[in-house]
Coordinates of C-alpha atoms and ligand atoms in Angstrom, one line a residue:
X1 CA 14.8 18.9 27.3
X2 CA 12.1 21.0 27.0
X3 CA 10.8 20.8 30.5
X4 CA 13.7 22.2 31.9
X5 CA 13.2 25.9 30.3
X6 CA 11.4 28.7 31.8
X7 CA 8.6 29.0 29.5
X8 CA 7.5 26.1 27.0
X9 CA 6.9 27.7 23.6
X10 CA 3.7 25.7 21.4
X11 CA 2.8 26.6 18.0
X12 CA -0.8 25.3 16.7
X13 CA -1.4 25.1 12.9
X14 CA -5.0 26.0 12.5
X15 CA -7.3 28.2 13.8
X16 CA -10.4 26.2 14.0
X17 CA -12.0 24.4 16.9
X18 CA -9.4 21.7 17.1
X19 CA -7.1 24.3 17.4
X20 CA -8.6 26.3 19.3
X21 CA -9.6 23.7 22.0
X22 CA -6.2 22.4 21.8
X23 CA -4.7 26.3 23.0
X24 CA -7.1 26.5 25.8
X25 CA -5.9 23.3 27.2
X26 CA -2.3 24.0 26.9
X27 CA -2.9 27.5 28.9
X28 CA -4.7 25.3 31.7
X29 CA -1.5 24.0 32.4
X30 CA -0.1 27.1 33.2
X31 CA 0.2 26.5 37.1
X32 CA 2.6 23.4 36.3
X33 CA 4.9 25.5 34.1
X34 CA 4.7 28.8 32.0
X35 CA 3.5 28.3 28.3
X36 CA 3.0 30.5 25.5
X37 CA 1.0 29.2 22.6
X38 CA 1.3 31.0 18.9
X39 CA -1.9 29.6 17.0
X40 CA -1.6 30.7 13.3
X41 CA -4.1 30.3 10.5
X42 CA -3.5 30.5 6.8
X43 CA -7.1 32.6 6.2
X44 CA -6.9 36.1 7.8
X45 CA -9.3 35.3 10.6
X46 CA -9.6 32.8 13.2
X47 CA -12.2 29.9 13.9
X48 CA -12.0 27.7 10.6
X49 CA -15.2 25.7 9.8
X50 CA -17.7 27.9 12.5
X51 CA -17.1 30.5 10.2
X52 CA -16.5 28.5 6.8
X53 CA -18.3 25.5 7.6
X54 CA -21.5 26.2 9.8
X55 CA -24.8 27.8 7.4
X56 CA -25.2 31.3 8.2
X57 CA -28.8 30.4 9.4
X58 CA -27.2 28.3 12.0
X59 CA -27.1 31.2 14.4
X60 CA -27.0 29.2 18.0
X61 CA -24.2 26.7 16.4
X62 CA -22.4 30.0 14.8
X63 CA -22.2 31.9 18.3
X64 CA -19.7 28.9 19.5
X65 CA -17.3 31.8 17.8
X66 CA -17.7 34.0 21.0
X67 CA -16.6 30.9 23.5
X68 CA -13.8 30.5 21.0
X69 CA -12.9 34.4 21.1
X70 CA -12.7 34.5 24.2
X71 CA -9.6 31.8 24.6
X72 CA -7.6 34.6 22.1
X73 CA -7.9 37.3 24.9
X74 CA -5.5 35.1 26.9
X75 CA -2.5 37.5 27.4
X76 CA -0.5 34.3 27.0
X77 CA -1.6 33.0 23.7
X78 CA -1.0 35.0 19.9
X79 CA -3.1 34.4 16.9
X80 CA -1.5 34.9 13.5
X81 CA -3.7 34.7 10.3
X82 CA -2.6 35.2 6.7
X83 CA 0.2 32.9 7.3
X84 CA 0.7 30.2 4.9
X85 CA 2.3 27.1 6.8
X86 CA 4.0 24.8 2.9
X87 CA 7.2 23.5 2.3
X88 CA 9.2 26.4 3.2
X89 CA 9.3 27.8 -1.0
X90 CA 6.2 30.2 -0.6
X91 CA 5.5 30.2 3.4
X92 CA 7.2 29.2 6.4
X93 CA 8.1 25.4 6.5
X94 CA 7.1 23.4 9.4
X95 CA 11.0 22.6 9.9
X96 CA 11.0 26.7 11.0
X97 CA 7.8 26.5 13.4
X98 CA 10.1 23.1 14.9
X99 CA 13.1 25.0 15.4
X100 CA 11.0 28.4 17.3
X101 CA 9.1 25.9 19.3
X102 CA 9.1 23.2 22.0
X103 CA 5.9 21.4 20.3
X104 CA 3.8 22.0 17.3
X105 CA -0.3 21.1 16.8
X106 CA -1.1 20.3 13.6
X107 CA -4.9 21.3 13.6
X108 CA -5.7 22.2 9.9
X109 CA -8.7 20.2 9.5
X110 CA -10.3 18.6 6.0
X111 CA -10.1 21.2 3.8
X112 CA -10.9 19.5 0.3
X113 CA -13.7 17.5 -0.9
X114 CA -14.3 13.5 -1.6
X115 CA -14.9 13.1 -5.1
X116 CA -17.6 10.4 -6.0
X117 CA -15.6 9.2 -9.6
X118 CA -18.5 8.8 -11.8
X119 CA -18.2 10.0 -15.5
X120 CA -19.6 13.6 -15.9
X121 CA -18.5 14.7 -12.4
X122 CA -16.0 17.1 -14.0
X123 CA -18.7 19.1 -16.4
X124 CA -20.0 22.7 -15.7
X125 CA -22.8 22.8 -12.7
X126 CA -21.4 19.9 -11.2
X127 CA -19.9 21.1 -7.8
X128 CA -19.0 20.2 -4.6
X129 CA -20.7 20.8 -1.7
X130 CA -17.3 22.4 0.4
X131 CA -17.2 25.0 -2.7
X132 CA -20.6 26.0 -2.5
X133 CA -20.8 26.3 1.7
X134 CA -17.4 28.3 0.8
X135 CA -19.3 30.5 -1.4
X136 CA -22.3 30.8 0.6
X137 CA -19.8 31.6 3.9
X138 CA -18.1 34.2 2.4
X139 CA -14.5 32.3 2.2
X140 CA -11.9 34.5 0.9
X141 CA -10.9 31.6 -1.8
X142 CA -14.2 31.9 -2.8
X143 CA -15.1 34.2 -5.6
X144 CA -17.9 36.5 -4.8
X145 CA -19.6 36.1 -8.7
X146 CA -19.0 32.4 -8.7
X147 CA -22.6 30.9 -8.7
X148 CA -24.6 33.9 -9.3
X149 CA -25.6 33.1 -12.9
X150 CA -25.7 29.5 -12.2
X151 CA -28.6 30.1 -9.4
X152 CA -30.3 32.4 -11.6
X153 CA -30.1 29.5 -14.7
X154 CA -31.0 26.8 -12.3
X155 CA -34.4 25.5 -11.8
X156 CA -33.3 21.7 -10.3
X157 CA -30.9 21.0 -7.9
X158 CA -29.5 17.7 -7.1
X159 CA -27.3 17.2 -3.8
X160 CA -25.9 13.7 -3.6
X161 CA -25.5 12.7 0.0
X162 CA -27.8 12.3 3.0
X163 CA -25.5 14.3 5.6
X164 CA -26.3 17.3 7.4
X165 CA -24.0 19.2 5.0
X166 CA -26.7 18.2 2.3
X167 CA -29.3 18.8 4.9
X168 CA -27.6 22.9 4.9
X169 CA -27.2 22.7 1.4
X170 CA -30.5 22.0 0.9
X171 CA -32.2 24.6 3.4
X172 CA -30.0 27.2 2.0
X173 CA -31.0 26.8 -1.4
X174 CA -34.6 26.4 -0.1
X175 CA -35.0 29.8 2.0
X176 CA -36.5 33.0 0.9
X177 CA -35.3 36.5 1.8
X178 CA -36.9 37.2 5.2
X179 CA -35.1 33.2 6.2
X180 CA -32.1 34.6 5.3
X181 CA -31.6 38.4 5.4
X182 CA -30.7 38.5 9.2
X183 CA -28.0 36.0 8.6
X184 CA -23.9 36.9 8.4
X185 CA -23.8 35.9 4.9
X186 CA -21.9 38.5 2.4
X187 CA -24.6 40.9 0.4
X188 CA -23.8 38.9 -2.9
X189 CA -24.5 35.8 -1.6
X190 CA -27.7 37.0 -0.6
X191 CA -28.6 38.7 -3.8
X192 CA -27.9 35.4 -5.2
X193 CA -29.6 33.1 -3.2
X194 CA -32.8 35.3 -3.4
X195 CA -32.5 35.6 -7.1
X196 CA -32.1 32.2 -7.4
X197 CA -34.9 30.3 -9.7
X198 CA -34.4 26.7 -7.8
X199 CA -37.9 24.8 -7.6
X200 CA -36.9 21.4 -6.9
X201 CA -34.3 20.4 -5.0
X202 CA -33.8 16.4 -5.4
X203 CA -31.8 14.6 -1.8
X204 CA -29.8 11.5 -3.3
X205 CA -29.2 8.5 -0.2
X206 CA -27.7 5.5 -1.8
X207 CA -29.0 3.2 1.3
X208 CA -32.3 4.2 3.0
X209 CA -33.5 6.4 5.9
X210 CA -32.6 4.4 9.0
X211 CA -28.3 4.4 7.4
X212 CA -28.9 8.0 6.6
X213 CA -25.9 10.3 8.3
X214 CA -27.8 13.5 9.0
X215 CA -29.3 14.3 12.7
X216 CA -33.1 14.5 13.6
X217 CA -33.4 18.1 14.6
X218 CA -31.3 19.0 11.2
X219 CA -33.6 16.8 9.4
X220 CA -36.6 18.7 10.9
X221 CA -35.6 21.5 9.8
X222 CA -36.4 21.0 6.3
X223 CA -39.7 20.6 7.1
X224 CA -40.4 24.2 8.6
X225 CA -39.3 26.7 6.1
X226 CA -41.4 29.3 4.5
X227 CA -42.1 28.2 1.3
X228 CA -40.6 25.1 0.5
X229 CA -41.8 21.5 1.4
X230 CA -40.4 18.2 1.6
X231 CA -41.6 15.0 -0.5
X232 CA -40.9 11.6 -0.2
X233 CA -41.9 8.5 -2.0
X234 CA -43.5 6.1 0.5
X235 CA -41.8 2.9 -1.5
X236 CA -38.8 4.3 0.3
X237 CA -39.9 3.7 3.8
X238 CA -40.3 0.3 3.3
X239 CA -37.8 -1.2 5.4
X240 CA -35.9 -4.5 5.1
X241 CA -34.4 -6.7 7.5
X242 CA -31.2 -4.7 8.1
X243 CA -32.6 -1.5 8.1
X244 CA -35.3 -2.7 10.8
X245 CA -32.1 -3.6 13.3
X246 CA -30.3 -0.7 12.5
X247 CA -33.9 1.6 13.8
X248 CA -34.1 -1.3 16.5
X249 CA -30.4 -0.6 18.2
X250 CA -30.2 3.7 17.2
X251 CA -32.3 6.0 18.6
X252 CA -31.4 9.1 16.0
X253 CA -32.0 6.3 12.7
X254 CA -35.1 5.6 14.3
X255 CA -36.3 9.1 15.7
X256 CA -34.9 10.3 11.8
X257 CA -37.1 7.4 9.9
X258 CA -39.8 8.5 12.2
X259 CA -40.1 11.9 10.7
X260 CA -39.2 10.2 7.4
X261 CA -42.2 7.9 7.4
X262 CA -44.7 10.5 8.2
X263 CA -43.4 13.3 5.4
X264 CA -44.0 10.2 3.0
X265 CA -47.4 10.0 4.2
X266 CA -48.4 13.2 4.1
X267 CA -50.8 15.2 1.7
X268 CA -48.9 16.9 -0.7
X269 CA -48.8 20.9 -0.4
X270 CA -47.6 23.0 -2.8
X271 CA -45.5 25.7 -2.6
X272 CA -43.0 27.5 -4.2
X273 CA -39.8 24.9 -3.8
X274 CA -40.1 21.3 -3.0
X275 CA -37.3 19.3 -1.9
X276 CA -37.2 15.3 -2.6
X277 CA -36.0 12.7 -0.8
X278 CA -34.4 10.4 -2.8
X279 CA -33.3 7.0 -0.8
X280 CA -32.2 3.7 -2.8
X281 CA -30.4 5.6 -5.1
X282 CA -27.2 4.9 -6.5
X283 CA -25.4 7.9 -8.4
X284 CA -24.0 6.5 -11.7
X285 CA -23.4 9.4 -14.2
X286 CA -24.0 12.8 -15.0
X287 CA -25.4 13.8 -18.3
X288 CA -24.6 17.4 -20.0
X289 CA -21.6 19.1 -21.7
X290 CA -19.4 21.5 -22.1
X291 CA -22.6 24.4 -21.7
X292 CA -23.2 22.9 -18.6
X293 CA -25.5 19.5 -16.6
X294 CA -28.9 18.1 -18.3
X295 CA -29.2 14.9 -15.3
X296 CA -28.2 12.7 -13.1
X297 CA -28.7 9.2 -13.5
X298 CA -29.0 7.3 -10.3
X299 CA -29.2 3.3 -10.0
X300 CA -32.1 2.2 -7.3
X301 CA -30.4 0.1 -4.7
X302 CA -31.1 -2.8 -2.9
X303 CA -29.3 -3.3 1.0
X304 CA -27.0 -6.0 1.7
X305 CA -27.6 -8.0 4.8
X306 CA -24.6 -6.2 6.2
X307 CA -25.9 -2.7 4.8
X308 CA -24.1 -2.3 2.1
X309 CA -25.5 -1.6 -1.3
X310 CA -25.8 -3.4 -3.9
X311 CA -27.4 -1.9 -7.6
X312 CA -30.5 -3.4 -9.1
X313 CA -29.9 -2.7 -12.8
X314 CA -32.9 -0.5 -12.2
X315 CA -31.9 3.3 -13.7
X316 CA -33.6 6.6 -13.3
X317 CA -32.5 9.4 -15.1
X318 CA -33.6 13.0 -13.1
X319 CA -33.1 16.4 -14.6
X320 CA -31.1 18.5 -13.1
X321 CA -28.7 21.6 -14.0
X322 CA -27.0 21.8 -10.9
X323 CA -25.2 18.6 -9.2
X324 CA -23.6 19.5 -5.9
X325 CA -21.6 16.2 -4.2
X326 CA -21.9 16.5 -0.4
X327 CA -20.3 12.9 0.4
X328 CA -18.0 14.1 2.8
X329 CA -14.6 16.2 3.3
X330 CA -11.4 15.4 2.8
X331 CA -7.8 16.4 4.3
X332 CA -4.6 17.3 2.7
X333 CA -1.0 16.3 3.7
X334 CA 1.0 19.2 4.5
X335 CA 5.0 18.8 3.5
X336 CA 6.9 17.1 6.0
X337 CA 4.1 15.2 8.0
X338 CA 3.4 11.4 7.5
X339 CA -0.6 10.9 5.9
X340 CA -2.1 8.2 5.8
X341 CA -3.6 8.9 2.3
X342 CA -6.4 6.2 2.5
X343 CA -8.1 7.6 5.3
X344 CA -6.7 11.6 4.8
X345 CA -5.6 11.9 8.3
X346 CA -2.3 12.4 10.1
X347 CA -1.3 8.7 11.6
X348 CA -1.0 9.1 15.4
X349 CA -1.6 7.5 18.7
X350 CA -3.9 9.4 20.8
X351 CA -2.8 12.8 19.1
X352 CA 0.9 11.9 18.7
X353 CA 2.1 12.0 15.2
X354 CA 3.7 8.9 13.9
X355 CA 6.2 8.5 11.6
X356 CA 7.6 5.0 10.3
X357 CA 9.4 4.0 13.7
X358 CA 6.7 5.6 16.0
X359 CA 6.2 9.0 17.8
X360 CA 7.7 11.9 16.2
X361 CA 9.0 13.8 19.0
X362 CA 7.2 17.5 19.6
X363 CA 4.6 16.7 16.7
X364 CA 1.0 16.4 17.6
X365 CA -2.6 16.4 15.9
X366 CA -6.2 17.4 16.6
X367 CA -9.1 17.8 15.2
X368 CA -10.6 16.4 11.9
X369 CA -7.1 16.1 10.3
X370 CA -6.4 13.5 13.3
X371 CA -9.8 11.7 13.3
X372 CA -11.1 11.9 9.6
X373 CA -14.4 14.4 9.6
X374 CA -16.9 13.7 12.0
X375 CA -18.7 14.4 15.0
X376 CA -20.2 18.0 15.9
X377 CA -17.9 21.0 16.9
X378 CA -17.7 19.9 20.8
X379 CA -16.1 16.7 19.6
X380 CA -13.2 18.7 18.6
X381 CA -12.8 19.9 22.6
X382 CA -12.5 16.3 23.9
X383 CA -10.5 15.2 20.7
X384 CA -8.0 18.3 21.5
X385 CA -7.6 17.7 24.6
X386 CA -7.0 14.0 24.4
X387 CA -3.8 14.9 22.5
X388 CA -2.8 18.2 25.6
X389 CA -3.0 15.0 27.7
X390 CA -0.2 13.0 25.8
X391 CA 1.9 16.1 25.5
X392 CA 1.7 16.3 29.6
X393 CA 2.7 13.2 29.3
X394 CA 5.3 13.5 27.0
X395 CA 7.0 16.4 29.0
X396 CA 6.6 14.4 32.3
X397 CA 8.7 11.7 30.9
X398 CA 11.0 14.2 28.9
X399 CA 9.7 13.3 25.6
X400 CA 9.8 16.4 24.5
X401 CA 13.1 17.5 22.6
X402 CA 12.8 21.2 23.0
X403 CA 13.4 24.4 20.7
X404 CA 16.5 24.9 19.0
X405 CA 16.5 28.4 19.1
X406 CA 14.9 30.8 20.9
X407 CA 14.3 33.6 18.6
X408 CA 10.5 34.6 18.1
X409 CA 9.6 33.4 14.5
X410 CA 7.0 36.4 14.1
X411 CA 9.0 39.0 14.7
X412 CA 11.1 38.3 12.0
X413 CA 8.9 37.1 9.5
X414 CA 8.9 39.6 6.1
X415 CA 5.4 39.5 5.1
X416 CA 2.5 41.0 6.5
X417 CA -0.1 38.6 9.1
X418 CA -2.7 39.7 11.4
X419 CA -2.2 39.5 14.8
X420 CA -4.8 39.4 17.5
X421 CA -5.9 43.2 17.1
X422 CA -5.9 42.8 13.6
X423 CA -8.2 40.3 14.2
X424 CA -10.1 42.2 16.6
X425 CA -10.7 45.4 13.8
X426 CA -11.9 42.8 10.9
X427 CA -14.4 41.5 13.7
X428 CA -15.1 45.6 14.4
X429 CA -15.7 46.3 10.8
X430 CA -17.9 43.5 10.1
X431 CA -20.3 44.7 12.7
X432 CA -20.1 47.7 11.9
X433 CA -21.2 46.5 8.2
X434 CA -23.8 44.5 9.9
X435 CA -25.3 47.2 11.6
X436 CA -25.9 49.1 8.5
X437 CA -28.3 46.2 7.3
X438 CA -29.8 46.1 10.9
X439 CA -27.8 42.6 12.1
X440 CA -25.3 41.8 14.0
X441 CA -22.6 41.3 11.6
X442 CA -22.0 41.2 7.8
X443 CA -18.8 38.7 6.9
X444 CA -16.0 40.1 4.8
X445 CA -15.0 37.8 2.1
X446 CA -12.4 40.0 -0.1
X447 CA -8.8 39.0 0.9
X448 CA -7.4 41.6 0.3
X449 CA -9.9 43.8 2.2
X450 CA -9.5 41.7 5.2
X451 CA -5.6 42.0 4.9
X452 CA -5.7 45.9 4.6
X453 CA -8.1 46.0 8.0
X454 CA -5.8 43.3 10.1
X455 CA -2.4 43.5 8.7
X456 CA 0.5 44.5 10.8
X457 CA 3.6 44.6 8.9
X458 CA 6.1 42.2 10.1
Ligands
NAP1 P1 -21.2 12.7 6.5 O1 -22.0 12.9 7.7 O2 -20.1 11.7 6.5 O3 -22.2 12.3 5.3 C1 -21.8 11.9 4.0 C2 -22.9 11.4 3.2 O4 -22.4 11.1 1.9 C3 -23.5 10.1 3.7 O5 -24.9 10.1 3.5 C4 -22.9 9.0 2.8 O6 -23.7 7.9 2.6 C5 -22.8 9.8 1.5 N1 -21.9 9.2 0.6 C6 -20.6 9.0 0.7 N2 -20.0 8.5 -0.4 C7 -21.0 8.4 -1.3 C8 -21.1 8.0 -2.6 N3 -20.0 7.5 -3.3 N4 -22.3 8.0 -3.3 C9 -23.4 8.5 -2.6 N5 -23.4 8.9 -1.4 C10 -22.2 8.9 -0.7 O7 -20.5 14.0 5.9 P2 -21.0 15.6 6.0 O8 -22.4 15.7 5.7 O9 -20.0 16.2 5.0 O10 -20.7 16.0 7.4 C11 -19.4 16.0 8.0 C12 -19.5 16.1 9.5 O11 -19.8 17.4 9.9 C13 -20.5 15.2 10.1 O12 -20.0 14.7 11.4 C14 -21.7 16.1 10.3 O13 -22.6 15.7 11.3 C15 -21.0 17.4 10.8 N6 -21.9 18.5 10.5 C16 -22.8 18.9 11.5 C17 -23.7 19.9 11.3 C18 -24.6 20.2 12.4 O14 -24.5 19.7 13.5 N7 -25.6 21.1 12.2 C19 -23.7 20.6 10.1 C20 -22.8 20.2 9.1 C21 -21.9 19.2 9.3 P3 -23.2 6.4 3.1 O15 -23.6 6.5 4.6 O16 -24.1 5.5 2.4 O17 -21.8 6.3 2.9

């Protein structure tokens, strides 16, 4: 078993938070026995959704990438990025990362998008709101071009969802140059966002304020930029029974329809962009064609006693020419591991992965592909080390089969990866890039760039 070796060998799969977390716990344990923990990514970099996921202009939220950096210059622990975890035809399988090690994390996260399933969601300018944060985070899947003439065409936004990935969506969009020129964001995405001819920017709930997902001092933000300003329609502050015991029993719906109610009362400024919040407001179709969207027709909405919605046969139809879905992310199942498709997580108990007749020995999960996507980025640390806990566990009741062989898997793999000091001359470069436009870093998004700066060859 694998508590009887020297040195316990862990893989994680997935350099975000989860991941992350998930390696720092597992070195804590160091005084109880020696570990080594390999944590490999399939992007060239490290730190998954801080640096795809979190808006550029979230600078405080962003620098949770330092606290994260720091847990790589462990001399015990080994990133690897560029490494493509599939089946085994393309990459390296998972069976390989069981055979090289005593226990694997599965920390991928939710990489794809929910659809919404409403006819027109397919057409040109209708977009999700994970492609677009891609875009505007310089992802390397992302191409740099991709919404440049469509921000330059677009003078009406709409972004279905009342999260605070709509709520970044939204402020991005609504920024002007001197908002955003100090952020990380790549030079075209900055060219773009600046040349951008967006004047409204329509915010679609399908219940009302008080059931709206986003946080307070998100939702605040809206209301500060430059030259942008927020509108609401007061007949959507008008709260019915359920919606009064929702504010009554949570303090963020009713500090968030707080703010809500007095931007509906409010004297209208003008100014240069306005965003709209839209509550009651059922999504039903989206109207264009093959050239591209001409609206979004929403259904108003009615709550249930229970909160749900229910449609009122009431339609409006709002002009648009760009619909970006932000109703949530989505995982993926990765060959070889059980998924429970209608909730796009891994099925485990407390971070152990379970297959049909229960634990699967030396298989564990953290992060959003365990939980489903929620919670802010410190959730991740307890979530992670929930599942260190039942790995302890685990070894303390010699649960844990142990590696088959004991060969390291990255010294033989053939293709190129970067490895911790690759990691550590991207980071380099990008300040050094950032300097030249007098902040602290500029993010590279070209693959292949990235690969040439970090790649060791294997
Ligand atoms: P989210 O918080 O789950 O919000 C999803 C939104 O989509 C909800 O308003 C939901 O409304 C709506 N929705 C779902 N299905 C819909 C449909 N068919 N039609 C219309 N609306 C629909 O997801 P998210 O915004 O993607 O955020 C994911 C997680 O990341 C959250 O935990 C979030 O707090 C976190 N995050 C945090 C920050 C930050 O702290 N600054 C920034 C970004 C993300 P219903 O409630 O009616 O279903």
């Amino acid at each position: 078993m694998a508590d009887q070796r020297d040195e316990l060998r862990v893989a994680v799969i997935g350099a975000g938070p989860a991941g992350l977390y998930a390696a720092d716990a597992l070195l804590g344990m160091e005084d109880r026995q020696e570990i080594s923990v390999d944590v490999v990514d399939r992007l060239p970099t490290p730190f998954g959704l801080v640096r795809y996921g979190v808006a550029p202009d979230h600078v405080s939220i962003r620098s949770v990438r330092d606290t994260l950096d720091r847990i790589l210059d462990h001399p015990r622990i080994r990133f690897f990025g560029g490494v493509h975890v599939d089946d085994g035809t393309q990459g390296v399988s998972l069976d390989e990362f069981r055979n090289a090690y005593d226990a694997v994390f599965l920390t991928y996260g939710a990489s794809a998008d929910r659809p919404l399933s409403i006819p027109g969601e397919e057409l040109p300018g209708s977009i999700s709101a994970t492609e677009f944060v891609r875009w505007y985070t310089g992802h390397p899947d992302s191409p740099p071009e991709e919404f440049t003439d469509v921000l330059e065409r677009t003078r009406s936004v709409a972004v279905i969802g009342v999260g605070n990935v709509a709520v970044d969506v939204a402020r991005i969009l609504a920024k002007n140059h001197a908002e955003l020129q100090h952020t990380d964001m790549p030079d075209h995405v900055l060219a773009a966002l600046v040349g951008s001819s967006v004047e409204m920017i329509h915010l679609i709930g399908r219940r009302g304020p008080a059931e709206a997902a986003w946080t307070t001092k998100e939702l605040r933000e809206l209301a500060e930029l430059a030259d942008a300003s927020v509108r609401v329609d007061p007949v959507d502050v008008q709260h019915g029974p359920s919606s009064q015991a929702v504010i009554s029993s949570n303090k963020v719906a009713a500090r968030n329809t707080a703010v809500i109610e007095d931007w509906a009362h409010q004297e209208e400024r003008d100014s240069a962009r306005i965003i709209r919040l839209r509550f009651f407001s059922r999504p039903v179709r989206i109207e264009g064609d093959d050239t591209g969207v001409r609206a979004l027709v929403v259904e108003r909405t009615a709550l249930t006693e229970s909160g749900g919605v229910e449609g009122t046969g009431q339609f409006v139809t709002i002009p648009v020419d760009l619909v970006i879905r932000s109703v949530g992310y989505r995982g993926l199942e990765l060959p070889g591991v059980p998924f429970d498709a209608a909730r796009a997580v891994i099925p485990n108990d407390a971070g152990r992965v379970l297959g049909p007749h229960g634990p699967i020995p030396g298989l564990y999960t953290a992060g959003w592909i365990k939980r489903g996507p929620s919670g802010i980025i410190g959730t991740n640390k307890k979530d992670a080390v929930e599942t260190v806990k039942a790995f302890l566990d685990d070894l303390d009741h010699g649960r844990v089969p142990g590696r088959r062989d004991d060969e390291d898997l990255f010294a033989r793999l053939p293709d190129p990866v970067v490895d911790t000091q690759g990691w550590r001359r991207i980071d380099s470069a990008e300040r050094r890039l950032g300097a030249l436009a007098d902040k602290d870093r500029t993010t590279i998004h070209d693959w292949d760039t990235a690969m040439e700066l970090g790649a060791r060859s294997g």
